[in-house]
PDB file of C-alpha atoms in Angstrom:
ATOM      1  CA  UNK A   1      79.740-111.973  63.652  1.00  0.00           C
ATOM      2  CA  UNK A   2      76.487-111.034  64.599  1.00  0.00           C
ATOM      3  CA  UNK A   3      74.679-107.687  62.677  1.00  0.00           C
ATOM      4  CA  UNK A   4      74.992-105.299  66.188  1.00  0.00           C
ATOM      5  CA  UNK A   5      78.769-106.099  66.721  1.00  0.00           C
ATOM      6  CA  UNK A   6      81.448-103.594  65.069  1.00  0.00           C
ATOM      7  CA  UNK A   7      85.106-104.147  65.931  1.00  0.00           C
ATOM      8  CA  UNK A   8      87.325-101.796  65.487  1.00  0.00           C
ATOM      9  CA  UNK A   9      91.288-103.248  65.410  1.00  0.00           C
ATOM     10  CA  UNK A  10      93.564-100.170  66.879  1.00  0.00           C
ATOM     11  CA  UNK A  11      97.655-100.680  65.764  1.00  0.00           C
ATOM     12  CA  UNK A  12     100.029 -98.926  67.390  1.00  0.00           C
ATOM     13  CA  UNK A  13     102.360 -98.770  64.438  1.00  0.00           C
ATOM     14  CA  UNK A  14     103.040-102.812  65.053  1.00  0.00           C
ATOM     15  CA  UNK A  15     105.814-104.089  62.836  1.00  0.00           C
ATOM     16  CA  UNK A  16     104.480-107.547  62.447  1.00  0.00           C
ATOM     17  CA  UNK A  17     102.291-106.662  59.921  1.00  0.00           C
ATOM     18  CA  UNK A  18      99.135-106.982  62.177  1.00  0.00           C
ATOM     19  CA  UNK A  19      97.383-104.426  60.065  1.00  0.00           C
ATOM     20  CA  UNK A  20      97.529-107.013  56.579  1.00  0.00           C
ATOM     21  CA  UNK A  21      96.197-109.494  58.976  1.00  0.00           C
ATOM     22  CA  UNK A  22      92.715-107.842  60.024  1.00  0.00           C
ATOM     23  CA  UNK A  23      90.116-109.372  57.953  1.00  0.00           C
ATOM     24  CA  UNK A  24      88.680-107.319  55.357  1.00  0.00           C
ATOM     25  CA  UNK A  25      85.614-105.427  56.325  1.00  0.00           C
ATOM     26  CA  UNK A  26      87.125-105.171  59.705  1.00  0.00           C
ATOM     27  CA  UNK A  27      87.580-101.332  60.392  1.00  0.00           C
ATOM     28  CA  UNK A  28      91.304-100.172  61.631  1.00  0.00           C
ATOM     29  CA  UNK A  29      92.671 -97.414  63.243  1.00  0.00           C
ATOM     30  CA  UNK A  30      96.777 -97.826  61.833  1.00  0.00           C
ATOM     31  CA  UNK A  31      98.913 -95.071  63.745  1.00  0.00           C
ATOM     32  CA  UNK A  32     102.169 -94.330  62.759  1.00  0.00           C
ATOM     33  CA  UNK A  33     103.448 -94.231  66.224  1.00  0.00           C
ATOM     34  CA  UNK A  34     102.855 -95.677  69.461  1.00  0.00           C
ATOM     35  CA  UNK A  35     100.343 -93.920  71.326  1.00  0.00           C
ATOM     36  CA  UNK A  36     100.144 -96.144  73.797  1.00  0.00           C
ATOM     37  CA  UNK A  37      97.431 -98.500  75.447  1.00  0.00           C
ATOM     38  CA  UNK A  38      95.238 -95.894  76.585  1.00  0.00           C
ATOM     39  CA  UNK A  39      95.398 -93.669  74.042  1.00  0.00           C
ATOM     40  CA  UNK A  40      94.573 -96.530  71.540  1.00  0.00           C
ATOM     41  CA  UNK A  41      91.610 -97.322  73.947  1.00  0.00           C
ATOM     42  CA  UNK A  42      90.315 -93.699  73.955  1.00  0.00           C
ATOM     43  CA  UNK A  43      90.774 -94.128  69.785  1.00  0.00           C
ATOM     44  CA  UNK A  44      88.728 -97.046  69.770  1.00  0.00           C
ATOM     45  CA  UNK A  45      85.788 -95.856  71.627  1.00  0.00           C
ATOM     46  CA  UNK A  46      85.804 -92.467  69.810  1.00  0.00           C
ATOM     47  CA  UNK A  47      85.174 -94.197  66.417  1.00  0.00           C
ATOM     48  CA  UNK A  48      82.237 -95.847  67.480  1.00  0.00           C
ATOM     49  CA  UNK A  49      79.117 -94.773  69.023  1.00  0.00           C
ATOM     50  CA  UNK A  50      78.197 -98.370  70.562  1.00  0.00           C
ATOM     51  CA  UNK A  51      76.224 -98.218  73.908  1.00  0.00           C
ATOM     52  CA  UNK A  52      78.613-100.900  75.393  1.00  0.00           C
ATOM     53  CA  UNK A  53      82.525-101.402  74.390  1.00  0.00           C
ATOM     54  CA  UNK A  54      84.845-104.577  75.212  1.00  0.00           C
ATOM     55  CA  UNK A  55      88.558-104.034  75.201  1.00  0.00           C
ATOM     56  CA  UNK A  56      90.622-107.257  74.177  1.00  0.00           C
ATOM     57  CA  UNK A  57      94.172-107.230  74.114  1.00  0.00           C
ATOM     58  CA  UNK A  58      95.886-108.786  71.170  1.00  0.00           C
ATOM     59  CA  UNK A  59      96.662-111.982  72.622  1.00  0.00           C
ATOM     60  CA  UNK A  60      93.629-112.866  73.796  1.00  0.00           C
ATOM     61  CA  UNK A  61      90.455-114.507  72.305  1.00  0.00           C
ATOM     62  CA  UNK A  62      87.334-114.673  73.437  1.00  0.00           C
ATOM     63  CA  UNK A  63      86.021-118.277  73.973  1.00  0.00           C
ATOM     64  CA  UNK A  64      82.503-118.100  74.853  1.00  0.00           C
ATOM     65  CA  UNK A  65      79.209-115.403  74.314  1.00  0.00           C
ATOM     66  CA  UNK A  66      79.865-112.382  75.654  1.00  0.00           C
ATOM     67  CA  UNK A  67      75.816-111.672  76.460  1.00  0.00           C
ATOM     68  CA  UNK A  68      76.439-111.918  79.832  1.00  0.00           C
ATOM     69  CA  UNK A  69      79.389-109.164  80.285  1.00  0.00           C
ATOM     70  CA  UNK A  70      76.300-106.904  78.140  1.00  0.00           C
ATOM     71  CA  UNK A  71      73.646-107.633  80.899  1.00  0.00           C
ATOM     72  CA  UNK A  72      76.103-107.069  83.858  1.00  0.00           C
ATOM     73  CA  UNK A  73      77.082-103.795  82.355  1.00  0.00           C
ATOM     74  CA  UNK A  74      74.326-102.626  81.627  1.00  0.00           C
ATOM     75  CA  UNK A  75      73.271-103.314  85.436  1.00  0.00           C
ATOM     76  CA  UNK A  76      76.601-101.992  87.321  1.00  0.00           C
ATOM     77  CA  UNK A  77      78.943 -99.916  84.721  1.00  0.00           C
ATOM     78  CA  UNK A  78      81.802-102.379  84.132  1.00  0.00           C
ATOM     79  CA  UNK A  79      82.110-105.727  83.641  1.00  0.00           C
ATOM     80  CA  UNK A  80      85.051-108.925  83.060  1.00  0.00           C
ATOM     81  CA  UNK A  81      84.619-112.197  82.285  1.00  0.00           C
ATOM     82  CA  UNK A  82      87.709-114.822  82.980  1.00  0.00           C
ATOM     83  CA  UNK A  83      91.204-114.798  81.333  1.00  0.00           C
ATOM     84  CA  UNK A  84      92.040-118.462  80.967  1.00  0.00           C
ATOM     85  CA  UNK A  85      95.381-120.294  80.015  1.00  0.00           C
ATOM     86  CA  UNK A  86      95.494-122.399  76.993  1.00  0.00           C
ATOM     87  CA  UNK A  87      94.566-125.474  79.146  1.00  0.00           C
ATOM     88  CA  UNK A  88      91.269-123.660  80.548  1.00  0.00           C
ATOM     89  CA  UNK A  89      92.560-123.073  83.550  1.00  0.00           C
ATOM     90  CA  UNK A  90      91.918-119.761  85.140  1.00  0.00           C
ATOM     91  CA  UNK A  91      94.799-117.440  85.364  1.00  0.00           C
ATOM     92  CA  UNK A  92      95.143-116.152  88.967  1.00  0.00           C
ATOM     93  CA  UNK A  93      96.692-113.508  90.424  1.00  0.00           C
ATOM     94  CA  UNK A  94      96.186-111.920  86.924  1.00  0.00           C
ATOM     95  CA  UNK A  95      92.527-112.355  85.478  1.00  0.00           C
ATOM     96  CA  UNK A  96      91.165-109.813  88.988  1.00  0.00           C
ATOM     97  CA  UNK A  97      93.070-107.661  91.068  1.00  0.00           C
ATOM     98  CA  UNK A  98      92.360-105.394  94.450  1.00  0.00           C
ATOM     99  CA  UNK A  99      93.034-102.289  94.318  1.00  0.00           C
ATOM    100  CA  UNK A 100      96.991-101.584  95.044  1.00  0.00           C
ATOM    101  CA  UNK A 101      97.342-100.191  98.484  1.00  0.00           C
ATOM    102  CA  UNK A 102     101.105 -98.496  98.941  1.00  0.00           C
ATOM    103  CA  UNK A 103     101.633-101.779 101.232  1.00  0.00           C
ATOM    104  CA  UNK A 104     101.114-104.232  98.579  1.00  0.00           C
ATOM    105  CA  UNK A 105     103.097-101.826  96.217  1.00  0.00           C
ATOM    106  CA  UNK A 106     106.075-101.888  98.676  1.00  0.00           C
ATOM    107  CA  UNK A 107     105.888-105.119  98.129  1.00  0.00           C
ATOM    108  CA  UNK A 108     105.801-105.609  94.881  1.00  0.00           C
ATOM    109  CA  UNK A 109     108.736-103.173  94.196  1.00  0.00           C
ATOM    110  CA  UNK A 110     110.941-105.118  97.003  1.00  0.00           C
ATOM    111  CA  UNK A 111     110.260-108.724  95.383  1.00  0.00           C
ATOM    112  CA  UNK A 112     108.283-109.970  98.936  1.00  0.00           C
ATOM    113  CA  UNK A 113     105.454-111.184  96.466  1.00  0.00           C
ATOM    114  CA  UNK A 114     107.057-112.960  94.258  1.00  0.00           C
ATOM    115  CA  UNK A 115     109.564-114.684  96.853  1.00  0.00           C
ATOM    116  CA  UNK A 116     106.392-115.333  99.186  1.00  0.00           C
ATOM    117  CA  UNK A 117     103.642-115.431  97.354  1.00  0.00           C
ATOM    118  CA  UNK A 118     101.268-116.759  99.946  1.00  0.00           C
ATOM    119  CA  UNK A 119     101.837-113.980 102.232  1.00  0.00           C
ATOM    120  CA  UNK A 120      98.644-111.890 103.488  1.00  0.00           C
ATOM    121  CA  UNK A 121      99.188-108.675 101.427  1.00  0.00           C
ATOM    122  CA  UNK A 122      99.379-110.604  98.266  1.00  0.00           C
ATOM    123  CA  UNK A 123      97.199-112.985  98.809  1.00  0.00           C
ATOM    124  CA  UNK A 124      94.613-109.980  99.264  1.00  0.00           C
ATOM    125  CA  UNK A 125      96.121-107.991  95.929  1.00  0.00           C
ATOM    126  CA  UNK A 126      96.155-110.669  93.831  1.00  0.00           C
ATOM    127  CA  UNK A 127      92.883-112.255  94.941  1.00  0.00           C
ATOM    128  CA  UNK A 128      94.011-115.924  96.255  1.00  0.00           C
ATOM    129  CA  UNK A 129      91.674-115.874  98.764  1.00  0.00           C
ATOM    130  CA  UNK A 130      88.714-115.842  96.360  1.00  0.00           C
ATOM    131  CA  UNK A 131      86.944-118.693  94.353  1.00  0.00           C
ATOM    132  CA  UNK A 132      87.816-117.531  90.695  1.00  0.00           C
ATOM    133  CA  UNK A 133      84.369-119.924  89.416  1.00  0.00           C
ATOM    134  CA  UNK A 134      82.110-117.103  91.212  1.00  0.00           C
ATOM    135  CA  UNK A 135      81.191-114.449  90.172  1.00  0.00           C
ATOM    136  CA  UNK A 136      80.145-110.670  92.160  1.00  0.00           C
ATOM    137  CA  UNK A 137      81.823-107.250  92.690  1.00  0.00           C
ATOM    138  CA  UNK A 138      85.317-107.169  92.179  1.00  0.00           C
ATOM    139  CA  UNK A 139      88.263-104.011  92.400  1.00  0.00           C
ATOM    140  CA  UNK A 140      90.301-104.114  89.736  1.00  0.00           C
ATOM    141  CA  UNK A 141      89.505-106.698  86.687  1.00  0.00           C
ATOM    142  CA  UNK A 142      92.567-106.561  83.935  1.00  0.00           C
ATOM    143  CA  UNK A 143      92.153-104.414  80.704  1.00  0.00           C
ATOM    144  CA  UNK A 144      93.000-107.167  78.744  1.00  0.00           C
ATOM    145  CA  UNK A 145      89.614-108.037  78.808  1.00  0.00           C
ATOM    146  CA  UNK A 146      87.211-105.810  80.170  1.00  0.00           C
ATOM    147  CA  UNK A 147      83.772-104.391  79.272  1.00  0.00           C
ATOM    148  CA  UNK A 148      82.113-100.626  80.205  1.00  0.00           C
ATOM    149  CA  UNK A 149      79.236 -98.823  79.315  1.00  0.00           C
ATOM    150  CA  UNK A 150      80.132 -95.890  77.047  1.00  0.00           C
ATOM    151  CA  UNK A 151      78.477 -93.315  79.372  1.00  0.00           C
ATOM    152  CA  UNK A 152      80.989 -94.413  81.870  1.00  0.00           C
ATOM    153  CA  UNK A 153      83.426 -94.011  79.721  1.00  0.00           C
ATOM    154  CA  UNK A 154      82.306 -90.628  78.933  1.00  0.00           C
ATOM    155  CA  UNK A 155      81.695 -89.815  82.278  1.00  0.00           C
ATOM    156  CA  UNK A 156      85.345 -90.578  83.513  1.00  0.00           C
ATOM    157  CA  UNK A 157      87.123 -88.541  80.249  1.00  0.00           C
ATOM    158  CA  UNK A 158      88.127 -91.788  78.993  1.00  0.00           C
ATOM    159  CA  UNK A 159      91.536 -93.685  79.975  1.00  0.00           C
ATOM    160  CA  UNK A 160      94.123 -91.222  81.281  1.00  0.00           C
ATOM    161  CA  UNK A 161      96.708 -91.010  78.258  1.00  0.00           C
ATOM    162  CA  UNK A 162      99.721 -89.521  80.240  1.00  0.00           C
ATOM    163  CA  UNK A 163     100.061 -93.999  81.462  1.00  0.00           C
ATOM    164  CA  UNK A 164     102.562 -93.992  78.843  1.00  0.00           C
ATOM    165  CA  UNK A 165     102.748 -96.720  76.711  1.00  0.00           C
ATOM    166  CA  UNK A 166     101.354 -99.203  79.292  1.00  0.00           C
ATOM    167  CA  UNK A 167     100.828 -99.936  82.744  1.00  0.00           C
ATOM    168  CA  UNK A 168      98.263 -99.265  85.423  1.00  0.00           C
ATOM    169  CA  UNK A 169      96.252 -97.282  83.127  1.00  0.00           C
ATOM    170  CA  UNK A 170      93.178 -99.778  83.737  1.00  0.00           C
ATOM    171  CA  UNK A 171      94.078 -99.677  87.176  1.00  0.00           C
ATOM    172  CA  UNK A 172      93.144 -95.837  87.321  1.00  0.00           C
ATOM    173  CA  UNK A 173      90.318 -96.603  85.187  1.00  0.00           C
ATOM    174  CA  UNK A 174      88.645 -98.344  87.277  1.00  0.00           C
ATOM    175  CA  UNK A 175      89.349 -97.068  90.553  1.00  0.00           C
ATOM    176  CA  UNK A 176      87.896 -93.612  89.119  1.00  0.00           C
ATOM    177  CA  UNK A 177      85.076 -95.261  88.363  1.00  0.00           C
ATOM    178  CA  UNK A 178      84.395 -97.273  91.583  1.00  0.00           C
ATOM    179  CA  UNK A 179      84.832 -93.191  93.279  1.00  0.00           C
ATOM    180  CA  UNK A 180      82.072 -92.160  90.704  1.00  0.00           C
ATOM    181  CA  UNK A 181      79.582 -94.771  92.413  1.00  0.00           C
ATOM    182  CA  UNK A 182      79.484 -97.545  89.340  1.00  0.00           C
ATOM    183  CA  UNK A 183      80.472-101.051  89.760  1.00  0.00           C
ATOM    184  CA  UNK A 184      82.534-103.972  88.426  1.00  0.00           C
ATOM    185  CA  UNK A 185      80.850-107.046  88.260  1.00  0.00           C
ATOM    186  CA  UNK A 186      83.162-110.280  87.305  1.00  0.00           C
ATOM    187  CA  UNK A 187      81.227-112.948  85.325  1.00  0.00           C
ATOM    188  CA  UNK A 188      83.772-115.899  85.259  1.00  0.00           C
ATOM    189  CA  UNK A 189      81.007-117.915  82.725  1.00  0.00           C
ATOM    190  CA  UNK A 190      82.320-115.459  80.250  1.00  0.00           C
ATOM    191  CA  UNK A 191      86.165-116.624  78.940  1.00  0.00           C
ATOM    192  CA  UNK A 192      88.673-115.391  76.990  1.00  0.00           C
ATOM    193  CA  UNK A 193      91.957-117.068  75.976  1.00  0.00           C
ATOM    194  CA  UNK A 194      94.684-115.325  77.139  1.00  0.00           C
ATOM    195  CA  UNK A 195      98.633-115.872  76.659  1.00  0.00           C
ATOM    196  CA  UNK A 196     100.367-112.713  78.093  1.00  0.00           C
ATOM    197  CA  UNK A 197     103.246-110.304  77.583  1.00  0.00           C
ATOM    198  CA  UNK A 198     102.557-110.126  74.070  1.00  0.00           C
ATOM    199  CA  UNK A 199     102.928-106.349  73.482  1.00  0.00           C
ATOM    200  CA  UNK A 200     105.370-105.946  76.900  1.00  0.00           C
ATOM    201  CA  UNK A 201     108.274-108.168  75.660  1.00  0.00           C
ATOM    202  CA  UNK A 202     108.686-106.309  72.485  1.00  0.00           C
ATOM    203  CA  UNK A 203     110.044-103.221  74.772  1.00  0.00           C
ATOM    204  CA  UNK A 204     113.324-103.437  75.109  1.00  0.00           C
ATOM    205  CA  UNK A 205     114.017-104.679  78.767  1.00  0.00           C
ATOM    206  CA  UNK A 206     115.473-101.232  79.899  1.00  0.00           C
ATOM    207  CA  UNK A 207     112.869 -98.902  78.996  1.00  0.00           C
ATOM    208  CA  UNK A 208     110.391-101.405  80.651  1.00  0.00           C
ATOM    209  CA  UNK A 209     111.983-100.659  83.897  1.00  0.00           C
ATOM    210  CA  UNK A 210     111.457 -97.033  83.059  1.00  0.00           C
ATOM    211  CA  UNK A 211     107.808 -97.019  81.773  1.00  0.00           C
ATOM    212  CA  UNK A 212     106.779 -99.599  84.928  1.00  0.00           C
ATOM    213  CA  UNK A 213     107.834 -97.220  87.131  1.00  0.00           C
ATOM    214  CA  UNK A 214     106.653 -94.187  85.697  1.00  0.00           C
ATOM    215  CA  UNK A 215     103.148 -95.689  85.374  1.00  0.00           C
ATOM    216  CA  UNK A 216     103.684 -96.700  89.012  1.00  0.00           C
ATOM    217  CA  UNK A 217     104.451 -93.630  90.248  1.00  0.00           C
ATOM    218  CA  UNK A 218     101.856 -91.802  88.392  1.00  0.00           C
ATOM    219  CA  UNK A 219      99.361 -93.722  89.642  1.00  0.00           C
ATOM    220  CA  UNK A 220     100.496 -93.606  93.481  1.00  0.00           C
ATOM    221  CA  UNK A 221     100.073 -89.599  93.138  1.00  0.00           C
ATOM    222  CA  UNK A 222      96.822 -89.594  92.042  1.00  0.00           C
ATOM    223  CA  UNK A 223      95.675 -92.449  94.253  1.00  0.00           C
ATOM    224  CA  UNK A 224      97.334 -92.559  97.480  1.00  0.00           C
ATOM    225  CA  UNK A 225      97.909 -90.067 100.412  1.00  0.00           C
ATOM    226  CA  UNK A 226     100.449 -87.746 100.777  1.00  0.00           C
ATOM    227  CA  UNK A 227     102.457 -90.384 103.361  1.00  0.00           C
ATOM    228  CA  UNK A 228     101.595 -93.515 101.409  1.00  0.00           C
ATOM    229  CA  UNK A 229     102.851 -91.474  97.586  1.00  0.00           C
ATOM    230  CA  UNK A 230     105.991 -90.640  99.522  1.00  0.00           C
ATOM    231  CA  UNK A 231     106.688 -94.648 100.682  1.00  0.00           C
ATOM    232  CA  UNK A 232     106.355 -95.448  97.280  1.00  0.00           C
ATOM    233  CA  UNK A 233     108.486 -92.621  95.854  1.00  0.00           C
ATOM    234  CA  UNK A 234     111.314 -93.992  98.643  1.00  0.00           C
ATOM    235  CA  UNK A 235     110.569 -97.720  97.356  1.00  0.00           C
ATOM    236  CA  UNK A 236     111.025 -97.208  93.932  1.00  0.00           C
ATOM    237  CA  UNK A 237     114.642 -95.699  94.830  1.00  0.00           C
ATOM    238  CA  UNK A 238     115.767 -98.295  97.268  1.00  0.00           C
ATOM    239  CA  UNK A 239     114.672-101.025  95.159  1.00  0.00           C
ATOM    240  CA  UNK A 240     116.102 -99.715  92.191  1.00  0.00           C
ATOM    241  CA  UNK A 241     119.510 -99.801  92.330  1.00  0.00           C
ATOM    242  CA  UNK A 242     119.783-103.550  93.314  1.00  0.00           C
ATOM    243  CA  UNK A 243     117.536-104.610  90.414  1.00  0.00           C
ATOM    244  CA  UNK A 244     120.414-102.425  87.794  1.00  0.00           C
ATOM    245  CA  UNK A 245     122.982-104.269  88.679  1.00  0.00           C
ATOM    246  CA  UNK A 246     120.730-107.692  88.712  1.00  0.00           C
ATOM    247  CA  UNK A 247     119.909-106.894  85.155  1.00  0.00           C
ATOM    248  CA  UNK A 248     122.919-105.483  84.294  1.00  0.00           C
ATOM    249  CA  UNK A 249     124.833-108.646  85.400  1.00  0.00           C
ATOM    250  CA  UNK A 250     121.478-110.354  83.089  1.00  0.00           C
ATOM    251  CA  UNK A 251     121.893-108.895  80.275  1.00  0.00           C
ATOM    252  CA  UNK A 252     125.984-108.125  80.458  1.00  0.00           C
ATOM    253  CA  UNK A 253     125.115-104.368  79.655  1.00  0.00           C
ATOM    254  CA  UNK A 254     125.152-101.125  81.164  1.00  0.00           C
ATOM    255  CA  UNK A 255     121.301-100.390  79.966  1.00  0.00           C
ATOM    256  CA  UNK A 256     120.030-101.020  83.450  1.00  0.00           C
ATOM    257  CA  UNK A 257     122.007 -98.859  85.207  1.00  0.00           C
ATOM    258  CA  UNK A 258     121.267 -96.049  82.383  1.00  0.00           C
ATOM    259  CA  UNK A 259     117.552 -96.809  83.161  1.00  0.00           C
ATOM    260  CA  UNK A 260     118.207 -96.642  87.137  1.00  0.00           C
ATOM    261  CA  UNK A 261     119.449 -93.509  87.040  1.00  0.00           C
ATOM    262  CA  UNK A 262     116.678 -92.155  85.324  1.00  0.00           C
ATOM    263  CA  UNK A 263     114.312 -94.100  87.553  1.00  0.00           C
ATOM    264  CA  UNK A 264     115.919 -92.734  90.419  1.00  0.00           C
ATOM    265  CA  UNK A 265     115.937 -89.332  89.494  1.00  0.00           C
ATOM    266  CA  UNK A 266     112.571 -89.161  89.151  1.00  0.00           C
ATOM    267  CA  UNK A 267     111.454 -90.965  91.923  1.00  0.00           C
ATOM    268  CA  UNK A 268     113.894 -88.773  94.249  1.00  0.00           C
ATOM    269  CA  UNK A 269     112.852 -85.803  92.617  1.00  0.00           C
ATOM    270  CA  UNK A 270     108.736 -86.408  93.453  1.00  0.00           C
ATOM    271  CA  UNK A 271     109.831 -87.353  97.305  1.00  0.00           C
ATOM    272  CA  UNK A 272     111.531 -83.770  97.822  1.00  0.00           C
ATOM    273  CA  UNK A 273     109.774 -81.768  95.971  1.00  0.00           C
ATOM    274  CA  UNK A 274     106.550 -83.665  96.707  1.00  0.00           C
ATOM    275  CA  UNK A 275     105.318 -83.657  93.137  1.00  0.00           C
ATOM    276  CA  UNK A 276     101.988 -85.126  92.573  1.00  0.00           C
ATOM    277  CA  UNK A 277      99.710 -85.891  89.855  1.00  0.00           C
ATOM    278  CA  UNK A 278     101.102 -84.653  86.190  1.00  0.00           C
ATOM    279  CA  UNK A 279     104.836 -85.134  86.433  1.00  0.00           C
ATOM    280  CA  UNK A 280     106.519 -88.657  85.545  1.00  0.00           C
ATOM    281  CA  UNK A 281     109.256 -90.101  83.646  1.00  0.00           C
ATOM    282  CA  UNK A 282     110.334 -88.640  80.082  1.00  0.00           C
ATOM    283  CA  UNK A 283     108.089 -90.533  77.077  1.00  0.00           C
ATOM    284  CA  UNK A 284     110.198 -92.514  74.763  1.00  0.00           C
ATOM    285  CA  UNK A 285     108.923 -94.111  71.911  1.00  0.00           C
TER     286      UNK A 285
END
């Protein structure tokens, strides 16, 4: 590891014994709790005073020099290289996003995307209409493995912690960021290794639905318009009774419906009272 590098390994109270795993000399934050991702992130970047910071998720590894992702943020603000698959290849749909637009939301929530996936709206989210090998300006690269100046950092008041434990906090991140005036720039010559879902299937399938939505919500009241927050609120409680009993047929439980109902709740409760920014779901650790 080269002199002017410092990582910094931030647990959120793992039980796999991550934290006997980090190398020696390697500093680590160990909470006893789970803070969540963007708390963690905000940890991170506190207990160093770098000029430029690269988040990496757990289950990725970075395949090639990262001098590139240093140069491009130091030019725009923000910076991602490419998440690949363990065969190279590059994962789309994933590794660079658009921004979510309460259409492709809708979408998402009513399962269009994922039973047509070549339709227009996702094809735009997901960027299938672009040539993952080159590189420019992109929306919405994921925090899995993404690089920032500290000042923007700084500048935005770091990753908004109330995206409890995970979910579209990178999302917000950067689309605050792109409103302050900086840029992303995606530089696919830069790789990491990336295998997915490592941290998201250890929560228990019920309280996923819960913390998805939450996250979802939250960031459709701080992002869209009054009409477009309100779709979404009215999405998330159409949608959500179907995908209960789905799960609850799944799993042979009543834990979906329990989570429905709270889903629900919330969601109906934001399109009456139209609740914006600052109210969500109830945190459970």
């Amino acid at each position: 590891m080269a002199p002017s590098v410092e990582a910094i390994v931030v647990d959120n109270a793992s039980q796999d014994g991550t934290v006997e795993r980090v190398p020696r000399g390697v500093r680590t934050i160990a909470n006893q709790e789970n803070l969540g991702f963007a708390a963690a992130v905000n940890q991170g970047v506190r207990a160093t005073d770098a000029e430029f910071v690269l988040l990496l998720n757990p289950d990725a590894e970075v395949r090639t020099a990262v001098d590139d992702l240093v140069a491009a943020s130091r030019q725009y603000g923000l910076a991602a290289g490419q998440l690949v698959d363990e065969t190279g290849k590059a994962q789309r749909g994933f590794t660079i996003r658009r921004f979510p637009t309460p259409v492709s939301l809708g979408f998402e929530l009513f399962g269009i995307n994922r039973l047509w996936r070549s339709n227009k709206v996702n094809r735009r989210y997901r960027y299938l209409d672009r040539d993952l090998e080159a590189g420019g300006a992109v929306e919405q690269p994921a925090g899995a493995f993404l690089m920032f100046r500290r000042d923007v950092w700084e500048a935005l008041g770091g990753f908004d912690e109330s995206f409890y434990p995970v979910w579209f906090e990178d999302v917000d991140f950067c689309r605050r960021a792109v409103d302050k005036g900086y840029g992303i720039e995606y530089v696919p010559a830069v790789k990491a290794e990336h295998v997915g879902g490592h941290s998201v299937s250890r929560i228990p399938e019920g309280c996923r639905a819960v913390y998805w939505c939450a996250s979802l919500l939250k960031y459709a009241s701080k992002h869209f318009r009054s009409l477009g927050y309100r779709g979404i609120c009215m999405a998330v409680v159409l949608t959500s009774w179907p995908r209960a009993v789905a799960g609850m047929i799944r799993t042979r439980s009543f834990t979906p419906i329990k989570a429905c109902i709270q889903i629900v709740g919330s969601a109906g409760w934001r399109l009456v009272s139209a609740q914006r920014s600052g109210a969500g779901l109830r945190r459970e650790s």
